Amino acid sequence: MTALLKLYPASYRREFGDEIADAYREATDGASRTARTREAADIAGHALRMRLGLGSAGRTGRLLAAVTPFAVIAVGVYTMFLTRLTVSALRVADRIGDIGPVVLTGAGGAVALAGAVLALTGRWTAGTWTVLAGLTASSAVQLLRPGLGLEFAVFFSGPALLLALMVVLCPPDLRPILRPRASKVGVAAAPAGAVVLTMAPALWLLPHPLPTAVPTAAGLLLAGRQAFTRLRTASAVLLASLPFAAIGIIIGAVDALLLPLVLALPLAAVVGIRNRRRGPVTPSP
């Protein structure tokens, strides 16, 4: 516990350290190893947010919460692209000398894709941590693979890994909570849709916008109106578009990725104006 407390800024640790330690001991007394690990991860995440000034009361934390759903969607599209590359490589495995790292990279991408689907269908915490774990493993394989080097790994996987870390750092009380109706529809359709939209372009040649524009639009539908209610300022709208632009540059599909968001921004503007007239949003519990 002492090591966890040291993650906090010194001033915060002096003021609240004993309270945090007591809460941790109470939460983990007689708990399983999994529960203790989860509590430790929550404390570590909270400490990092405090060091970075990402609390829910601050402007930076609220902007981060506004961008988070769009970051998950963009990362999901990236992981679909990464998994498709692996499937395509497996089809010509006899002509590739070292297929192992390619498979491991794709496996990490598939894990991250599963996490994105979980996050968008209601399992936000488990899903976002799964996204981060999958992308970390995939990035490590790329970094260690001979012939690629640091520059390739940073360009190809760095932005997605940074987005995943940003999502995990979102203040807990501002994390998206899907409506039950949207969650039921998403749970039924999202996994099957993700598999189809990942595998089909790897096996058959599809028109350019479809492999990226369709999953982006589907992700926006899953996120629902709630995702747009937090785009209350021009800066929030701009930041929400940056994850799509970053991933689009990597996979060469900026136009297809930005189109669904651009079409949705007028709705976001209308919702934002209505929200400002109604007053401030109360953070979700």
CSV table of C-alpha atoms in Angstrom, one decimal:
chain,number,residue,atom,x,y,z
A,1,MET,CA,0.0,0.0,0.0
A,2,THR,CA,2.9,2.3,0.7
A,3,ALA,CA,4.1,2.0,-2.9
A,4,LEU,CA,0.6,3.0,-4.1
A,5,LEU,CA,0.4,6.0,-1.9
A,6,LYS,CA,3.8,7.3,-3.2
A,7,LEU,CA,2.1,7.6,-6.6
A,8,TYR,CA,0.1,10.6,-5.3
A,9,PRO,CA,1.5,14.1,-5.2
A,10,ALA,CA,3.1,14.7,-1.8
A,11,SER,CA,0.6,17.4,-0.7
A,12,TYR,CA,-2.4,15.2,-1.6
A,13,ARG,CA,-0.7,12.2,0.1
A,14,ARG,CA,-0.2,14.1,3.4
A,15,GLU,CA,-3.8,15.3,3.4
A,16,PHE,CA,-5.6,12.2,2.3
A,17,GLY,CA,-3.1,9.3,2.6
A,18,ASP,CA,-4.4,7.8,5.8
A,19,GLU,CA,-8.0,7.9,4.4
A,20,ILE,CA,-7.0,6.2,1.2
A,21,ALA,CA,-5.0,3.5,3.0
A,22,ASP,CA,-8.0,2.8,5.4
A,23,ALA,CA,-10.4,2.6,2.4
A,24,TYR,CA,-8.1,0.2,0.6
A,25,ARG,CA,-7.7,-2.1,3.6
A,26,GLU,CA,-11.4,-2.1,4.2
A,27,ALA,CA,-12.1,-2.9,0.5
A,28,THR,CA,-9.5,-5.7,0.3
A,29,ASP,CA,-10.0,-7.3,3.7
A,30,GLY,CA,-10.7,-11.0,2.8
A,31,ALA,CA,-11.0,-10.2,-0.9
A,32,SER,CA,-9.7,-12.3,-3.7
A,33,ARG,CA,-6.5,-11.6,-5.5
A,34,THR,CA,-8.5,-10.3,-8.5
A,35,ALA,CA,-10.4,-7.9,-6.3
A,36,ARG,CA,-7.2,-6.6,-4.7
A,37,THR,CA,-5.6,-6.1,-8.1
A,38,ARG,CA,-8.7,-4.2,-9.2
A,39,GLU,CA,-8.6,-1.9,-6.2
A,40,ALA,CA,-4.8,-1.3,-6.6
A,41,ALA,CA,-5.4,-0.4,-10.3
A,42,ASP,CA,-8.1,2.0,-9.3
A,43,ILE,CA,-5.8,3.7,-6.8
A,44,ALA,CA,-3.0,3.9,-9.3
A,45,GLY,CA,-5.3,5.4,-11.9
A,46,HIS,CA,-6.6,7.9,-9.4
A,47,ALA,CA,-3.1,8.9,-8.4
A,48,LEU,CA,-2.0,9.4,-12.0
A,49,ARG,CA,-5.1,11.5,-12.7
A,50,MET,CA,-4.3,13.7,-9.6
A,51,ARG,CA,-0.7,14.2,-10.8
A,52,LEU,CA,-1.9,15.2,-14.3
A,53,GLY,CA,-4.7,17.4,-13.1
A,54,LEU,CA,-7.5,15.3,-14.6
A,55,GLY,CA,-10.1,15.5,-11.9
A,56,SER,CA,-13.7,15.7,-12.8
A,57,ALA,CA,-14.0,19.2,-11.3
A,58,GLY,CA,-11.4,20.6,-13.6
A,59,ARG,CA,-11.8,21.8,-17.2
A,60,THR,CA,-9.2,19.4,-18.5
A,61,GLY,CA,-10.9,16.4,-16.9
A,62,ARG,CA,-14.3,17.4,-18.5
A,63,LEU,CA,-12.7,17.8,-21.9
A,64,LEU,CA,-11.1,14.4,-21.6
A,65,ALA,CA,-14.5,12.9,-20.7
A,66,ALA,CA,-16.0,14.6,-23.8
A,67,VAL,CA,-13.4,13.1,-26.1
A,68,THR,CA,-13.3,9.6,-24.5
A,69,PRO,CA,-16.1,7.9,-26.5
A,70,PHE,CA,-14.8,9.1,-29.8
A,71,ALA,CA,-11.3,7.9,-28.9
A,72,VAL,CA,-12.6,4.4,-28.2
A,73,ILE,CA,-14.4,4.4,-31.6
A,74,ALA,CA,-11.2,5.5,-33.4
A,75,VAL,CA,-9.1,3.0,-31.6
A,76,GLY,CA,-11.6,0.3,-32.4
A,77,VAL,CA,-11.4,1.1,-36.1
A,78,TYR,CA,-7.6,1.0,-35.9
A,79,THR,CA,-7.6,-2.4,-34.2
A,80,MET,CA,-9.9,-3.7,-37.0
A,81,PHE,CA,-7.4,-2.5,-39.5
A,82,LEU,CA,-4.5,-4.2,-37.6
A,83,THR,CA,-6.4,-7.5,-37.4
A,84,ARG,CA,-7.2,-7.3,-41.1
A,85,LEU,CA,-3.5,-7.0,-41.9
A,86,THR,CA,-2.8,-10.1,-39.9
A,87,VAL,CA,-5.6,-12.1,-41.6
A,88,SER,CA,-4.2,-11.0,-45.0
A,89,ALA,CA,-0.7,-11.9,-44.0
A,90,LEU,CA,-1.8,-15.4,-42.9
A,91,ARG,CA,-3.3,-16.0,-46.3
A,92,VAL,CA,0.2,-15.6,-47.8
A,93,ALA,CA,2.1,-17.1,-44.8
A,94,ASP,CA,4.2,-19.4,-47.0
A,95,ARG,CA,5.7,-16.3,-48.6
A,96,ILE,CA,6.5,-14.6,-45.3
A,97,GLY,CA,9.7,-15.6,-43.6
A,98,ASP,CA,8.8,-14.6,-40.0
A,99,ILE,CA,5.1,-14.8,-39.5
A,100,GLY,CA,5.3,-15.1,-35.7
A,101,PRO,CA,5.6,-11.4,-34.9
A,102,VAL,CA,2.8,-10.6,-37.4
A,103,VAL,CA,0.4,-13.0,-35.7
A,104,LEU,CA,1.3,-11.7,-32.2
A,105,THR,CA,0.8,-8.1,-33.4
A,106,GLY,CA,-2.6,-9.1,-34.8
A,107,ALA,CA,-3.5,-11.0,-31.7
A,108,GLY,CA,-2.9,-7.9,-29.6
A,109,GLY,CA,-5.1,-5.9,-32.0
A,110,ALA,CA,-7.9,-8.5,-31.7
A,111,VAL,CA,-7.8,-8.3,-27.9
A,112,ALA,CA,-8.0,-4.5,-28.1
A,113,LEU,CA,-10.9,-4.7,-30.6
A,114,ALA,CA,-12.8,-7.0,-28.2
A,115,GLY,CA,-12.1,-4.4,-25.5
A,116,ALA,CA,-13.5,-1.6,-27.7
A,117,VAL,CA,-16.7,-3.6,-28.3
A,118,LEU,CA,-17.0,-4.3,-24.6
A,119,ALA,CA,-16.6,-0.6,-23.8
A,120,LEU,CA,-19.2,0.5,-26.3
A,121,THR,CA,-21.7,-2.1,-25.2
A,122,GLY,CA,-21.7,-1.2,-21.5
A,123,ARG,CA,-18.6,-2.8,-20.0
A,124,TRP,CA,-16.7,0.4,-20.0
A,125,THR,CA,-14.0,-0.2,-17.3
A,126,ALA,CA,-13.2,-3.8,-18.3
A,127,GLY,CA,-13.3,-2.9,-22.0
A,128,THR,CA,-11.0,0.1,-21.8
A,129,TRP,CA,-8.4,-1.7,-19.8
A,130,THR,CA,-8.6,-4.6,-22.3
A,131,VAL,CA,-8.0,-2.1,-25.1
A,132,LEU,CA,-4.9,-0.7,-23.3
A,133,ALA,CA,-3.6,-4.2,-22.6
A,134,GLY,CA,-4.0,-5.4,-26.2
A,135,LEU,CA,-2.5,-2.3,-27.7
A,136,THR,CA,0.4,-2.4,-25.2
A,137,ALA,CA,1.2,-6.0,-26.2
A,138,SER,CA,0.9,-5.3,-29.9
A,139,SER,CA,3.1,-2.2,-29.6
A,140,ALA,CA,5.7,-4.2,-27.7
A,141,VAL,CA,5.9,-6.8,-30.5
A,142,GLN,CA,6.3,-4.1,-33.1
A,143,LEU,CA,9.0,-2.4,-31.1
A,144,LEU,CA,11.0,-5.6,-30.6
A,145,ARG,CA,10.6,-7.0,-34.1
A,146,PRO,CA,13.8,-6.8,-36.1
A,147,GLY,CA,13.7,-4.5,-39.1
A,148,LEU,CA,11.0,-2.2,-37.8
A,149,GLY,CA,12.6,-0.1,-35.1
A,150,LEU,CA,11.4,2.6,-32.7
A,151,GLU,CA,10.3,5.1,-35.4
A,152,PHE,CA,7.9,2.6,-37.0
A,153,ALA,CA,6.4,1.5,-33.7
A,154,VAL,CA,5.9,5.1,-32.6
A,155,PHE,CA,4.2,6.1,-35.8
A,156,PHE,CA,2.1,3.0,-36.4
A,157,SER,CA,0.9,2.2,-32.8
A,158,GLY,CA,1.9,5.2,-30.7
A,159,PRO,CA,-1.2,7.4,-31.4
A,160,ALA,CA,-3.6,4.5,-30.7
A,161,LEU,CA,-1.7,3.5,-27.5
A,162,LEU,CA,-1.8,7.2,-26.4
A,163,LEU,CA,-5.6,7.3,-27.0
A,164,ALA,CA,-6.1,4.1,-25.1
A,165,LEU,CA,-4.2,5.5,-22.1
A,166,MET,CA,-6.2,8.7,-22.3
A,167,VAL,CA,-9.4,6.7,-22.2
A,168,VAL,CA,-8.3,4.8,-19.1
A,169,LEU,CA,-7.4,8.1,-17.4
A,170,CYS,CA,-10.9,9.5,-17.8
A,171,PRO,CA,-12.4,10.5,-14.4
A,172,PRO,CA,-14.5,7.6,-13.2
A,173,ASP,CA,-17.6,9.8,-12.4
A,174,LEU,CA,-17.6,11.2,-16.0
A,175,ARG,CA,-17.2,7.9,-17.8
A,176,PRO,CA,-19.9,7.2,-20.4
A,177,ILE,CA,-22.8,5.1,-19.3
A,178,LEU,CA,-24.9,3.7,-22.1
A,179,ARG,CA,-28.6,3.7,-22.0
A,180,PRO,CA,-30.2,0.3,-21.4
A,181,ARG,CA,-31.9,0.3,-24.7
A,182,ALA,CA,-28.7,1.1,-26.6
A,183,SER,CA,-26.8,-1.4,-24.6
A,184,LYS,CA,-29.2,-4.3,-25.4
A,185,VAL,CA,-29.0,-3.5,-29.1
A,186,GLY,CA,-25.3,-3.1,-29.0
A,187,VAL,CA,-24.6,-6.3,-27.1
A,188,ALA,CA,-26.6,-8.3,-29.7
A,189,ALA,CA,-25.2,-6.7,-32.8
A,190,ALA,CA,-21.7,-5.3,-32.0
A,191,PRO,CA,-19.6,-8.5,-31.6
A,192,ALA,CA,-21.0,-10.0,-34.8
A,193,GLY,CA,-20.7,-6.8,-36.7
A,194,ALA,CA,-17.1,-6.3,-35.6
A,195,VAL,CA,-16.2,-9.8,-36.8
A,196,VAL,CA,-17.9,-9.3,-40.1
A,197,LEU,CA,-16.4,-5.8,-40.7
A,198,THR,CA,-13.0,-7.0,-39.7
A,199,MET,CA,-12.9,-10.2,-41.8
A,200,ALA,CA,-14.8,-9.3,-44.9
A,201,PRO,CA,-12.3,-6.6,-46.2
A,202,ALA,CA,-9.4,-9.0,-45.5
A,203,LEU,CA,-11.0,-11.7,-47.7
A,204,TRP,CA,-12.7,-9.7,-50.4
A,205,LEU,CA,-12.0,-6.3,-52.0
A,206,LEU,CA,-14.5,-3.8,-50.8
A,207,PRO,CA,-15.0,-0.2,-51.9
A,208,HIS,CA,-12.7,2.2,-50.1
A,209,PRO,CA,-14.9,4.0,-47.6
A,210,LEU,CA,-16.7,0.9,-46.3
A,211,PRO,CA,-14.0,-0.8,-44.2
A,212,THR,CA,-13.6,2.4,-42.1
A,213,ALA,CA,-16.7,4.5,-42.6
A,214,VAL,CA,-19.1,1.8,-41.6
A,215,PRO,CA,-17.5,0.8,-38.3
A,216,THR,CA,-17.0,4.5,-37.4
A,217,ALA,CA,-20.7,5.2,-38.0
A,218,ALA,CA,-21.7,2.1,-36.1
A,219,GLY,CA,-19.5,3.1,-33.2
A,220,LEU,CA,-21.1,6.6,-33.1
A,221,LEU,CA,-24.6,4.9,-33.0
A,222,LEU,CA,-23.5,2.7,-30.1
A,223,ALA,CA,-22.1,5.7,-28.2
A,224,GLY,CA,-25.5,7.4,-28.8
A,225,ARG,CA,-26.7,10.8,-28.0
A,226,GLN,CA,-24.9,10.8,-24.7
A,227,ALA,CA,-21.5,11.1,-26.4
A,228,PHE,CA,-22.6,14.3,-28.2
A,229,THR,CA,-24.2,16.0,-25.2
A,230,ARG,CA,-20.7,16.8,-23.8
A,231,LEU,CA,-19.5,18.5,-27.0
A,232,ARG,CA,-20.7,21.8,-25.5
A,233,THR,CA,-17.8,24.0,-26.8
A,234,ALA,CA,-15.8,24.5,-30.0
A,235,SER,CA,-12.7,23.1,-28.3
A,236,ALA,CA,-14.5,19.9,-27.3
A,237,VAL,CA,-15.7,19.4,-30.9
A,238,LEU,CA,-12.2,19.9,-32.2
A,239,LEU,CA,-10.7,17.5,-29.7
A,240,ALA,CA,-13.4,14.9,-30.5
A,241,SER,CA,-12.3,14.9,-34.2
A,242,LEU,CA,-8.6,14.5,-33.5
A,243,PRO,CA,-8.6,10.8,-32.6
A,244,PHE,CA,-10.3,10.1,-36.0
A,245,ALA,CA,-7.7,12.3,-37.8
A,246,ALA,CA,-4.8,10.6,-36.1
A,247,ILE,CA,-6.0,7.1,-36.8
A,248,GLY,CA,-7.0,8.1,-40.3
A,249,ILE,CA,-3.4,9.3,-41.1
A,250,ILE,CA,-2.0,6.0,-39.9
A,251,ILE,CA,-4.2,3.7,-42.0
A,252,GLY,CA,-4.6,6.1,-44.9
A,253,ALA,CA,-8.3,6.8,-44.6
A,254,VAL,CA,-8.7,10.3,-43.2
A,255,ASP,CA,-11.7,11.1,-45.4
A,256,ALA,CA,-13.6,8.0,-44.6
A,257,LEU,CA,-13.0,8.3,-40.8
A,258,LEU,CA,-13.9,12.0,-40.6
A,259,LEU,CA,-17.0,11.9,-42.7
A,260,PRO,CA,-19.4,10.2,-40.2
A,261,LEU,CA,-18.2,12.6,-37.4
A,262,VAL,CA,-18.5,15.7,-39.7
A,263,LEU,CA,-22.1,14.6,-40.5
A,264,ALA,CA,-22.8,14.2,-36.8
A,265,LEU,CA,-21.3,17.5,-35.6
A,266,PRO,CA,-24.3,19.7,-36.5
A,267,LEU,CA,-26.4,17.5,-34.2
A,268,ALA,CA,-23.7,17.9,-31.5
A,269,ALA,CA,-23.9,21.7,-31.9
A,270,VAL,CA,-27.7,21.7,-31.5
A,271,VAL,CA,-27.5,19.5,-28.4
A,272,GLY,CA,-24.7,21.6,-27.0
A,273,ILE,CA,-26.8,24.8,-27.4
A,274,ARG,CA,-29.8,23.2,-25.8
A,275,ASN,CA,-27.7,22.0,-22.9
A,276,ARG,CA,-26.1,25.4,-22.3
A,277,ARG,CA,-29.6,26.9,-22.1
A,278,ARG,CA,-30.7,24.3,-19.6
A,279,GLY,CA,-27.7,24.8,-17.4
A,280,PRO,CA,-24.6,22.8,-16.4
A,281,VAL,CA,-24.5,19.0,-16.7
A,282,THR,CA,-24.4,17.1,-13.4
A,283,PRO,CA,-21.7,14.4,-13.4
A,284,SER,CA,-22.9,10.8,-13.6
A,285,PRO,CA,-22.5,8.9,-10.4
